[in-house]
PDB file of C-alpha atoms and ligand atoms in Angstrom:
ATOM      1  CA  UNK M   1    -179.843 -77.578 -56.156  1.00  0.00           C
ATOM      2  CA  UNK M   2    -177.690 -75.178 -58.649  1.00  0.00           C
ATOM      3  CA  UNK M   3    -174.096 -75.267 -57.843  1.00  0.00           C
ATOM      4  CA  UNK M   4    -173.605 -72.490 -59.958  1.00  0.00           C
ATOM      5  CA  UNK M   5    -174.716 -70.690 -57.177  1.00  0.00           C
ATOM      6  CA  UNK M   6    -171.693 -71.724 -54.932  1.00  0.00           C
ATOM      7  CA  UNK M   7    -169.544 -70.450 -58.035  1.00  0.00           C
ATOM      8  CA  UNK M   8    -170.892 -66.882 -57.017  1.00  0.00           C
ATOM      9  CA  UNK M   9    -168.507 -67.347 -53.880  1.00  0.00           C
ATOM     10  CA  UNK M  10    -165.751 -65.679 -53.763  1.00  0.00           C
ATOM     11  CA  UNK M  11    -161.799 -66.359 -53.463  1.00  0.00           C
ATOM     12  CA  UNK M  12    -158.348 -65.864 -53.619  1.00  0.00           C
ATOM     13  CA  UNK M  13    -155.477 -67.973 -54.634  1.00  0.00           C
ATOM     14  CA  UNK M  14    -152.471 -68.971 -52.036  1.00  0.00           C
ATOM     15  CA  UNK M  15    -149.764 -71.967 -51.069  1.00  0.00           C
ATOM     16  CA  UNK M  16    -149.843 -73.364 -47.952  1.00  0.00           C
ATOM     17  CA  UNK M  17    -146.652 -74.390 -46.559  1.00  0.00           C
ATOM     18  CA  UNK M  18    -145.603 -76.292 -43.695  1.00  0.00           C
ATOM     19  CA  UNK M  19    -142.605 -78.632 -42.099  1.00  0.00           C
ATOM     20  CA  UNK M  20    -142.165 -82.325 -42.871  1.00  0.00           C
ATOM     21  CA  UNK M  21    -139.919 -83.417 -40.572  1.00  0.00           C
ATOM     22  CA  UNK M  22    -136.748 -82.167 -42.254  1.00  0.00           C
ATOM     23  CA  UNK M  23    -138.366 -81.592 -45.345  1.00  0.00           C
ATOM     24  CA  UNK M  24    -141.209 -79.171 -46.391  1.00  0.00           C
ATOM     25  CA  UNK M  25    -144.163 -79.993 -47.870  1.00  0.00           C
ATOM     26  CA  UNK M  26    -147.331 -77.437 -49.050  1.00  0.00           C
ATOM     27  CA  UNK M  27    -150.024 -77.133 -51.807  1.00  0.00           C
ATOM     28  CA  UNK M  28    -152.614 -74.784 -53.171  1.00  0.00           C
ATOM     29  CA  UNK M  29    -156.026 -73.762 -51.601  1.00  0.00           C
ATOM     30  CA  UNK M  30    -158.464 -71.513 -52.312  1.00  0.00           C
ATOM     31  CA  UNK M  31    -160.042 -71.662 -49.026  1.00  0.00           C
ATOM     32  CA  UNK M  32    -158.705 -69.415 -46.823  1.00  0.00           C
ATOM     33  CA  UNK M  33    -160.332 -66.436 -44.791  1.00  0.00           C
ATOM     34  CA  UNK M  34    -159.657 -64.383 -41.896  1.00  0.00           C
ATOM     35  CA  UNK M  35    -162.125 -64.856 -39.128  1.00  0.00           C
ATOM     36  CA  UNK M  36    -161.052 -62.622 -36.450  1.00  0.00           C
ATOM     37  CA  UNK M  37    -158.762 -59.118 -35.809  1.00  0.00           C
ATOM     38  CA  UNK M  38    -158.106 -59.602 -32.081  1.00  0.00           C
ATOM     39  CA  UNK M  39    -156.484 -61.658 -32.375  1.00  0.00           C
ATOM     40  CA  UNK M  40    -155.542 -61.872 -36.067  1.00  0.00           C
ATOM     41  CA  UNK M  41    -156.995 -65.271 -36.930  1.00  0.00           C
ATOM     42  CA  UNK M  42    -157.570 -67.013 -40.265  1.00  0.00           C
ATOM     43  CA  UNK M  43    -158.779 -70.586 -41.623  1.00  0.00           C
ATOM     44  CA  UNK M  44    -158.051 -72.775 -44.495  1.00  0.00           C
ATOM     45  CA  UNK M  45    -159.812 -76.066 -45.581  1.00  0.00           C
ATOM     46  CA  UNK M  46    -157.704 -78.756 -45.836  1.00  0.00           C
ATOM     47  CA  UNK M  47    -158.982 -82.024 -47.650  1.00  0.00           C
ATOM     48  CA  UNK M  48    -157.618 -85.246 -45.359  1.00  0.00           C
ATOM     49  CA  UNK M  49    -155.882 -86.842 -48.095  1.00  0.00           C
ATOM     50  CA  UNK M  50    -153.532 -83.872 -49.193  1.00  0.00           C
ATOM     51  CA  UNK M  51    -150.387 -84.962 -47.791  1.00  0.00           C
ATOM     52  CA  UNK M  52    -149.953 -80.985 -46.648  1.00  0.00           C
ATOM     53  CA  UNK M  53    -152.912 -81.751 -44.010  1.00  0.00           C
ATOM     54  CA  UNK M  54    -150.913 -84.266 -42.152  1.00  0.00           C
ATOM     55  CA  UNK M  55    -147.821 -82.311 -42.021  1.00  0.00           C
ATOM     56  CA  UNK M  56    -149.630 -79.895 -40.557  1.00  0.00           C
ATOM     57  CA  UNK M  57    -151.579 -81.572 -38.019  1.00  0.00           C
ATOM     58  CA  UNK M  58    -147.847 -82.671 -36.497  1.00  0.00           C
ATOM     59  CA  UNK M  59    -146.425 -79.369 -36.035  1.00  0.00           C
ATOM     60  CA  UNK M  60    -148.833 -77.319 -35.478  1.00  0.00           C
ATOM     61  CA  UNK M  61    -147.806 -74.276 -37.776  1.00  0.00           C
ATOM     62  CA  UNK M  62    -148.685 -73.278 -41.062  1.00  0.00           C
ATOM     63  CA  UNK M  63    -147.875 -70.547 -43.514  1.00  0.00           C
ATOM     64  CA  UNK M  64    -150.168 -68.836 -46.945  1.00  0.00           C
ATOM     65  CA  UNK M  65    -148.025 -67.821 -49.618  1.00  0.00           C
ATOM     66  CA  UNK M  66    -150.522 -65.342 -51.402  1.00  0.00           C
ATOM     67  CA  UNK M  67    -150.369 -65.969 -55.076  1.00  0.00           C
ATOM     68  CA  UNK M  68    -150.693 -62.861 -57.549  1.00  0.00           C
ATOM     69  CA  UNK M  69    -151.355 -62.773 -61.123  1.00  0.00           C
ATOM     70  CA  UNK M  70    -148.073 -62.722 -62.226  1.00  0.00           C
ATOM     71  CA  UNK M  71    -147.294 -66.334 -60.585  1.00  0.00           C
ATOM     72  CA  UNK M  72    -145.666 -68.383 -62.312  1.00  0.00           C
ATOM     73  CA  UNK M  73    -148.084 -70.819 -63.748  1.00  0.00           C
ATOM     74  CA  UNK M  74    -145.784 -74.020 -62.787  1.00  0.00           C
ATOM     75  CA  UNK M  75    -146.206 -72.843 -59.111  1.00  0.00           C
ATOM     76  CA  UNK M  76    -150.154 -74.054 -59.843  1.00  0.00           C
ATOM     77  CA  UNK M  77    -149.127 -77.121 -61.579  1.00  0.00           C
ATOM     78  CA  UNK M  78    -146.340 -78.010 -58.770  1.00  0.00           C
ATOM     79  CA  UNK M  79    -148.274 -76.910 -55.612  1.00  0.00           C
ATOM     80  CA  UNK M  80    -152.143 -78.211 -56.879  1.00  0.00           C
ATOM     81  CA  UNK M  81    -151.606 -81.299 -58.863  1.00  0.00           C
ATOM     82  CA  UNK M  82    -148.648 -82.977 -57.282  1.00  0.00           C
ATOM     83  CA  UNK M  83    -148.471 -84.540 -53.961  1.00  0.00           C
ATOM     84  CA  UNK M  84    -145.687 -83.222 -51.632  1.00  0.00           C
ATOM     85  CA  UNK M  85    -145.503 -87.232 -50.340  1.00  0.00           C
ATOM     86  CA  UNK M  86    -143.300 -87.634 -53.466  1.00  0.00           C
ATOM     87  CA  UNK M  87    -142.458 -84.489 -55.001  1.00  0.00           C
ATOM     88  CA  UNK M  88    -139.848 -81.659 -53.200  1.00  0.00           C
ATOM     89  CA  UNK M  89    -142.217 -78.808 -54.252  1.00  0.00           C
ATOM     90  CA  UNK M  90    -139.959 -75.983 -53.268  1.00  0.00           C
ATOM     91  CA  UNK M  91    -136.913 -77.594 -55.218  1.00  0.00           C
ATOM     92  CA  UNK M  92    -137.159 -75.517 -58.041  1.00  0.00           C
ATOM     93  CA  UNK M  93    -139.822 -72.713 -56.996  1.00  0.00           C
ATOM     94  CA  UNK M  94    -137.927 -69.722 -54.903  1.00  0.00           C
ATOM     95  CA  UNK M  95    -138.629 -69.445 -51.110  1.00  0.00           C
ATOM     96  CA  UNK M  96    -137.361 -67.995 -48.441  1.00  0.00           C
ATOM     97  CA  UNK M  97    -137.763 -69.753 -44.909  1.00  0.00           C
ATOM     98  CA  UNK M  98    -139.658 -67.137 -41.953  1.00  0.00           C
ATOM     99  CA  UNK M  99    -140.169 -68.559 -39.131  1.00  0.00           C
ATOM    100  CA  UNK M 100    -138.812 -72.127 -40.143  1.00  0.00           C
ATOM    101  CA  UNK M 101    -141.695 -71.966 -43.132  1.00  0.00           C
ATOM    102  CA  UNK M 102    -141.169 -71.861 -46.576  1.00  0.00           C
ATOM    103  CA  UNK M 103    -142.926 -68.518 -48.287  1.00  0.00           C
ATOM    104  CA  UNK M 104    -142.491 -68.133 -51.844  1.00  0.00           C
ATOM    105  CA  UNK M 105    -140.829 -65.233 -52.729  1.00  0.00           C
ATOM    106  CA  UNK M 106    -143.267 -64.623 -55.879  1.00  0.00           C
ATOM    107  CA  UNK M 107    -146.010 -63.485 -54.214  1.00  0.00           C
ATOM    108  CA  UNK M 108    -147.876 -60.572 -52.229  1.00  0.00           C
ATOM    109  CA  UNK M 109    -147.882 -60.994 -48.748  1.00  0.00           C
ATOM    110  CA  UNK M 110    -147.313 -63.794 -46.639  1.00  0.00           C
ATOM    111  CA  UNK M 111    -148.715 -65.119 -43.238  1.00  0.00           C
ATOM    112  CA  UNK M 112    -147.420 -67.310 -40.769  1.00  0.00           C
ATOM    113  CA  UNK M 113    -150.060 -68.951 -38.359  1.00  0.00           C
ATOM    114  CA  UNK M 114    -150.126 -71.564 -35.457  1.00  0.00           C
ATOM    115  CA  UNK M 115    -152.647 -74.195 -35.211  1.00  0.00           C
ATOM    116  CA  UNK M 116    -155.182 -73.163 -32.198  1.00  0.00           C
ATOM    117  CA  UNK M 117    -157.970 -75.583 -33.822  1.00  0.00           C
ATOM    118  CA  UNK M 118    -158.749 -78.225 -36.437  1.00  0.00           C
ATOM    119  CA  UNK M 119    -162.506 -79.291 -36.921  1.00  0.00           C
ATOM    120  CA  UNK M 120    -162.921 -82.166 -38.972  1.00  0.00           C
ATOM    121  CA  UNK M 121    -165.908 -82.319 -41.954  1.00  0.00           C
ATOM    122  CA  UNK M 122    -166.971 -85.238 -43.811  1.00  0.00           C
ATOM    123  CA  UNK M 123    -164.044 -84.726 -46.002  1.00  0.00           C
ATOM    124  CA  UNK M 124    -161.775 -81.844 -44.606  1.00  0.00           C
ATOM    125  CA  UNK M 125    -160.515 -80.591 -42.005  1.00  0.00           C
ATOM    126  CA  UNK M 126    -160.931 -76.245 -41.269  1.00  0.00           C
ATOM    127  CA  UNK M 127    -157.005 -75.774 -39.774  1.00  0.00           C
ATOM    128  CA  UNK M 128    -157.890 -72.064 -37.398  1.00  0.00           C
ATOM    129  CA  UNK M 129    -154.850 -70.390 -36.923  1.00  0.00           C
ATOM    130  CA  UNK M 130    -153.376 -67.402 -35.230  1.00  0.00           C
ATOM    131  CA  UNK M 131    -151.302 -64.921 -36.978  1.00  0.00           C
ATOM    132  CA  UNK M 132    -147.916 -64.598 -35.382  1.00  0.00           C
ATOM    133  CA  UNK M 133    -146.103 -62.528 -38.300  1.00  0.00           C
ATOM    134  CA  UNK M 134    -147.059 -61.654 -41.939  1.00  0.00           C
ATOM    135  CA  UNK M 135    -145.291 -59.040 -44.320  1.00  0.00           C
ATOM    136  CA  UNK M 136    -144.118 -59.296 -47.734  1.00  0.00           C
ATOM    137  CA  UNK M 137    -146.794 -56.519 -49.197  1.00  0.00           C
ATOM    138  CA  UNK M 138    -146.352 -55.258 -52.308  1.00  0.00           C
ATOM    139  CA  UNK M 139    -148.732 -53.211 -55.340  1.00  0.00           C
ATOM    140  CA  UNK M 140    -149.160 -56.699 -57.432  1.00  0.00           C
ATOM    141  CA  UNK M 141    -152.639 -57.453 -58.312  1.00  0.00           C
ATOM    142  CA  UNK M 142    -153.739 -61.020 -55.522  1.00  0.00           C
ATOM    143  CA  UNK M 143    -154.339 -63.699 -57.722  1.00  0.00           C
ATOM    144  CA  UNK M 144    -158.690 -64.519 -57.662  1.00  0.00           C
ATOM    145  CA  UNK M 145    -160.011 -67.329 -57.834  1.00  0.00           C
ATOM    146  CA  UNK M 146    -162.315 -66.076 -60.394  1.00  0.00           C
ATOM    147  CA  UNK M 147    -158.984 -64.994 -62.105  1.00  0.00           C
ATOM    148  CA  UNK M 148    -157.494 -68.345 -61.905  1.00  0.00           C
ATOM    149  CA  UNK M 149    -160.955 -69.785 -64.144  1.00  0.00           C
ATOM    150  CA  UNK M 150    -161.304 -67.396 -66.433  1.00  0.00           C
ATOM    151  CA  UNK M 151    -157.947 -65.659 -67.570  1.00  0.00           C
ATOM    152  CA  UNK M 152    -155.840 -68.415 -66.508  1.00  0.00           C
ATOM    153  CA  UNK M 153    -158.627 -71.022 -68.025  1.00  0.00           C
ATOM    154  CA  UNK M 154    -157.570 -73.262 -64.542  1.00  0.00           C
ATOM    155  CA  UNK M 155    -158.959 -76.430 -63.327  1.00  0.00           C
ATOM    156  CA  UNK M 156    -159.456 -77.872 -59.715  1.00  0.00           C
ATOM    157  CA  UNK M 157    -159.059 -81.467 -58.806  1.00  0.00           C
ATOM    158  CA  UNK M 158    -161.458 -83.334 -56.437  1.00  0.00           C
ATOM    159  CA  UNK M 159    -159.493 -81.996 -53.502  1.00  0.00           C
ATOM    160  CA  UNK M 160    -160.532 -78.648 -53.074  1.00  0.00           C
ATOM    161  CA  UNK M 161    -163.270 -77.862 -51.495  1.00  0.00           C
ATOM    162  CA  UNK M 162    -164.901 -75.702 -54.795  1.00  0.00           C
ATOM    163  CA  UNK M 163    -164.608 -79.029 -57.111  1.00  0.00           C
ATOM    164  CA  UNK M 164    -167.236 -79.057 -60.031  1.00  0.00           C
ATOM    165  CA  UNK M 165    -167.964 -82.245 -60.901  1.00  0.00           C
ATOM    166  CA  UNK M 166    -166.238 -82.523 -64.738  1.00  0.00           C
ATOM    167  CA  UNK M 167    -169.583 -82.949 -66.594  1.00  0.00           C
ATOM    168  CA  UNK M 168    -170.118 -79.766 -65.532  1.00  0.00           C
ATOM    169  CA  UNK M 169    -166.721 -78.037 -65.811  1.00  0.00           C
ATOM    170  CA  UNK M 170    -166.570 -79.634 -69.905  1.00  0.00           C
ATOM    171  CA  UNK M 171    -169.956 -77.969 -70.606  1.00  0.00           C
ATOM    172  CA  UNK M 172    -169.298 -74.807 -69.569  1.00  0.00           C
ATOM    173  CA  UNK M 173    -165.730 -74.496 -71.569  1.00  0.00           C
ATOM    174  CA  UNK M 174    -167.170 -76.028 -74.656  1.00  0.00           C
ATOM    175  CA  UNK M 175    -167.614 -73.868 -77.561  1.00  0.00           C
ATOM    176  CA  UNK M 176    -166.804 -74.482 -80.864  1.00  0.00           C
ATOM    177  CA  UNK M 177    -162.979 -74.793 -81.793  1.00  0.00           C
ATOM    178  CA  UNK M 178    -162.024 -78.761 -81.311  1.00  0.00           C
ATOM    179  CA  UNK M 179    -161.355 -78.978 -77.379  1.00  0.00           C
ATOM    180  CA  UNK M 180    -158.167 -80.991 -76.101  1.00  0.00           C
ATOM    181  CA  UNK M 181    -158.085 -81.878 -72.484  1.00  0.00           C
ATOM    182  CA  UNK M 182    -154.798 -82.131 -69.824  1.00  0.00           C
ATOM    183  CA  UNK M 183    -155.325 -85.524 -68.436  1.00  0.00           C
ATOM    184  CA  UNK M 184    -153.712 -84.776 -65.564  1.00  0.00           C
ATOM    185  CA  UNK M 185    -155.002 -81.389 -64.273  1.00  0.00           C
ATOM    186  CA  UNK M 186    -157.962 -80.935 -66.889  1.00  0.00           C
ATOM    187  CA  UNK M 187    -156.751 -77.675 -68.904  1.00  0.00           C
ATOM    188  CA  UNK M 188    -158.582 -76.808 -71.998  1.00  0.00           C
ATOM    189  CA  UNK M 189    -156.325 -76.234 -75.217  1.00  0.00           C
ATOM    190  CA  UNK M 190    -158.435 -74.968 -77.911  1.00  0.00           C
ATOM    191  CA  UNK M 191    -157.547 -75.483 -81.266  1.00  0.00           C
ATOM    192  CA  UNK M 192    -157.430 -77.784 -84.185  1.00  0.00           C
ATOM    193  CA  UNK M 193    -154.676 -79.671 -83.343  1.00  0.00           C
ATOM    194  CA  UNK M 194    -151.865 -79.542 -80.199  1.00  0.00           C
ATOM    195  CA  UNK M 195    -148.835 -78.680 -81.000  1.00  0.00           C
ATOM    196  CA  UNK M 196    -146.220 -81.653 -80.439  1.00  0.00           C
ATOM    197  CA  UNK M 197    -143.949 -79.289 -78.722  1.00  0.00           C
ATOM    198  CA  UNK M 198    -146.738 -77.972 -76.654  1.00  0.00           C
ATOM    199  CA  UNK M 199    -146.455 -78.503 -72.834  1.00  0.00           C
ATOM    200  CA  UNK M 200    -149.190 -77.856 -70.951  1.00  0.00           C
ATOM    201  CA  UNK M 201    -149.435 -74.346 -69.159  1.00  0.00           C
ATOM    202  CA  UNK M 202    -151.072 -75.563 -65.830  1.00  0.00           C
ATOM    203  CA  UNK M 203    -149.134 -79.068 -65.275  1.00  0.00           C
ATOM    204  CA  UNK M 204    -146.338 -79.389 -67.743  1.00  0.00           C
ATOM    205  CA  UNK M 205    -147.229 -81.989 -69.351  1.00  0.00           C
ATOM    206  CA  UNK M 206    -146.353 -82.755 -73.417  1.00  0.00           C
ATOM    207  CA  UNK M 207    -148.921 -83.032 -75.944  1.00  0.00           C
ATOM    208  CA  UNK M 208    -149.390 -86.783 -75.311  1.00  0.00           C
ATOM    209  CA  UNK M 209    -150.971 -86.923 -72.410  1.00  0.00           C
ATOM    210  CA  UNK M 210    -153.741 -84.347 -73.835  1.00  0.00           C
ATOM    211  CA  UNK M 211    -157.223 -86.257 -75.326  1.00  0.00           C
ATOM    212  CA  UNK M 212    -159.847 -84.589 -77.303  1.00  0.00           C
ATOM    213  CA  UNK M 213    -163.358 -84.167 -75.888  1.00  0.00           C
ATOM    214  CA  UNK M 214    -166.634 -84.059 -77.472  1.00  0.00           C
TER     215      UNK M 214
HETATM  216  C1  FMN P 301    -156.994 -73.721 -57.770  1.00  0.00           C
HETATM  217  C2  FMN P 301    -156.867 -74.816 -56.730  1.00  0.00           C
HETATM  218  C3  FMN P 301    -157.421 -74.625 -55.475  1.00  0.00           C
HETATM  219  C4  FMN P 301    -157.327 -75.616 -54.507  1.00  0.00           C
HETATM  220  N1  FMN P 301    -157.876 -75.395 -53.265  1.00  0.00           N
HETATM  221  C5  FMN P 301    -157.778 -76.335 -52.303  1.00  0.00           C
HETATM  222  C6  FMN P 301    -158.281 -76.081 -50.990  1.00  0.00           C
HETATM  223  O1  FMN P 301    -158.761 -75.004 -50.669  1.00  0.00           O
HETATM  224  N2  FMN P 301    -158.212 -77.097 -50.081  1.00  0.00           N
HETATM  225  C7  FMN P 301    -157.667 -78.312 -50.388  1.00  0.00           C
HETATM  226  O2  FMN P 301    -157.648 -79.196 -49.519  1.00  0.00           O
HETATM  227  N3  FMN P 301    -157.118 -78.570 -51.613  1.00  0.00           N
HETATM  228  C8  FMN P 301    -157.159 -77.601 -52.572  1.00  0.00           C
HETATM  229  N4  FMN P 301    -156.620 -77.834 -53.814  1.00  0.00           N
HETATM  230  C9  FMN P 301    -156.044 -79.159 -54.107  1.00  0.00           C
HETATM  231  C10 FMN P 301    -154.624 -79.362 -53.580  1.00  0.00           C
HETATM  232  O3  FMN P 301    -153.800 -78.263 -53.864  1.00  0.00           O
HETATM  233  C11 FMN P 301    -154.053 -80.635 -54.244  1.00  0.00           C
HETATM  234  O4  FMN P 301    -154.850 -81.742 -53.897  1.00  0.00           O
HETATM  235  C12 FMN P 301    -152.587 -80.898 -53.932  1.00  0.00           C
HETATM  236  O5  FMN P 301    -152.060 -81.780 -54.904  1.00  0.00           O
HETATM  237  C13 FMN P 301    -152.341 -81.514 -52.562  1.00  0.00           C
HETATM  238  O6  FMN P 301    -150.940 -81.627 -52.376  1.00  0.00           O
HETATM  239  P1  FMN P 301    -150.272 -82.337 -51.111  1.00  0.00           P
HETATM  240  O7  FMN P 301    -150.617 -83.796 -51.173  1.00  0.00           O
HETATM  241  O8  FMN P 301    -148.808 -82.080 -51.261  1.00  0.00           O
HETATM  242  O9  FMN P 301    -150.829 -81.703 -49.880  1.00  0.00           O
HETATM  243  C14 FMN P 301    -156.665 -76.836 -54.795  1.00  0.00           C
HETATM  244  C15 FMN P 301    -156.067 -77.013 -56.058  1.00  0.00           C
HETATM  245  C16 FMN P 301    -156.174 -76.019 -57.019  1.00  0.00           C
HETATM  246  C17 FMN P 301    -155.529 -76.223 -58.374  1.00  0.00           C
END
């Protein structure tokens, strides 16, 4: 079987948000569609070990921050590579609470569901949810997911749903310049060598943590 051929799929780019007791917690998914108009219904697929899936399983409400191609890059690094279990992801990234949810307020449109069914996969689980407000429109250009690969040169860990295994993801960036690789979220830095005071665009992290693959 090709998986290439899964690649063909297409996406966009949003935050999911939800409550954590007193806290908020929320992280970035690709997999989100609507499924219905009457009523206005949509679905995300949530792996079981994102901390974001068991917030959301306890109260029932989620909202999708829809990411444009302006985003800030750290809003990637902080919402797709860090776990809200230990990290306050909305500390330093500007929200606005609707509804009791967190939306962040760089983005182009926002939706605010309840839960009205959770099926479980092998690995995670499709939260269905009905729309009870969205707004926040505006001309920027959504973020794709296509976008995300191949202007943005992003990565995506085991979690989502779209995760290439890395043999794969290596070959297909590999071209000639020397190739350094994020350890933590996998970004490509091509060049000769990294810059000590480079931090990494995806993830933030320095130079160090960055190893050069063959
Ligand atoms: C581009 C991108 C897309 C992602 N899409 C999904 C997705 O659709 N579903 C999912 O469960 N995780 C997805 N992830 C992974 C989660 O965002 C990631 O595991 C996150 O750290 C979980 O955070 P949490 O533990 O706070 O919930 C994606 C990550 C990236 C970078």
């Amino acid at each position: 079987m090709d998986p290439k051929i899964l690649g063909n799929l297409s996406y966009g780019v949003y935050v999911i948000s939800t409550l954590d007791q007193e806290k908020y917690a929320g992280c970035l998914a690709n997999s989100v569609i609507q499924i219905s108009s009457k009523p206005y219904t949509v679905l995300v697929s949530m792996h079981r070990d994102n901390y974001t899936n068991v917030c959301i399983k306890k109260c029932k409400k989620f909202g999708i921050s829809i990411l444009n191609e302006e985003t800030d890059l750290n809003v990637i690094g902080t919402f797709g590579f860090q776990s809200s279990k230990s990290v306050n992801k909305f500390h330093n990234i500007r929200n606005q609470l609707i509804q009791e949810v967190p939306i962040l307020t760089d983005s182009c449109g926002y939706i605010i569901c309840s839960v009205v069914d959770a099926i479980e996969t092998s690995t995670h689980t499709l939260f269905i949810g009905e729309v009870e407000k969205m707004g926040g429109y505006n001309e920027k250009s959504p973020m794709t997911y296509r976008y995300y690969h191949e202007v943005l040169k992003g990565t995506t860990p085991k979690n989502a749903p779209t995760y290439i295994e890395q043999k794969n993801e290596e070959e297909r960036v590999f071209k000639s310049k020397k190739k350094w690789k994020c350890k933590v979220c996998g970004y490509i830095y091509e060049a000769e060598e990294i810059p000590k005071d480079f931090l990494c665009p995806i993830c933030g992290q320095p130079h160090t943590e960055f190893v050069l693959i063959e």
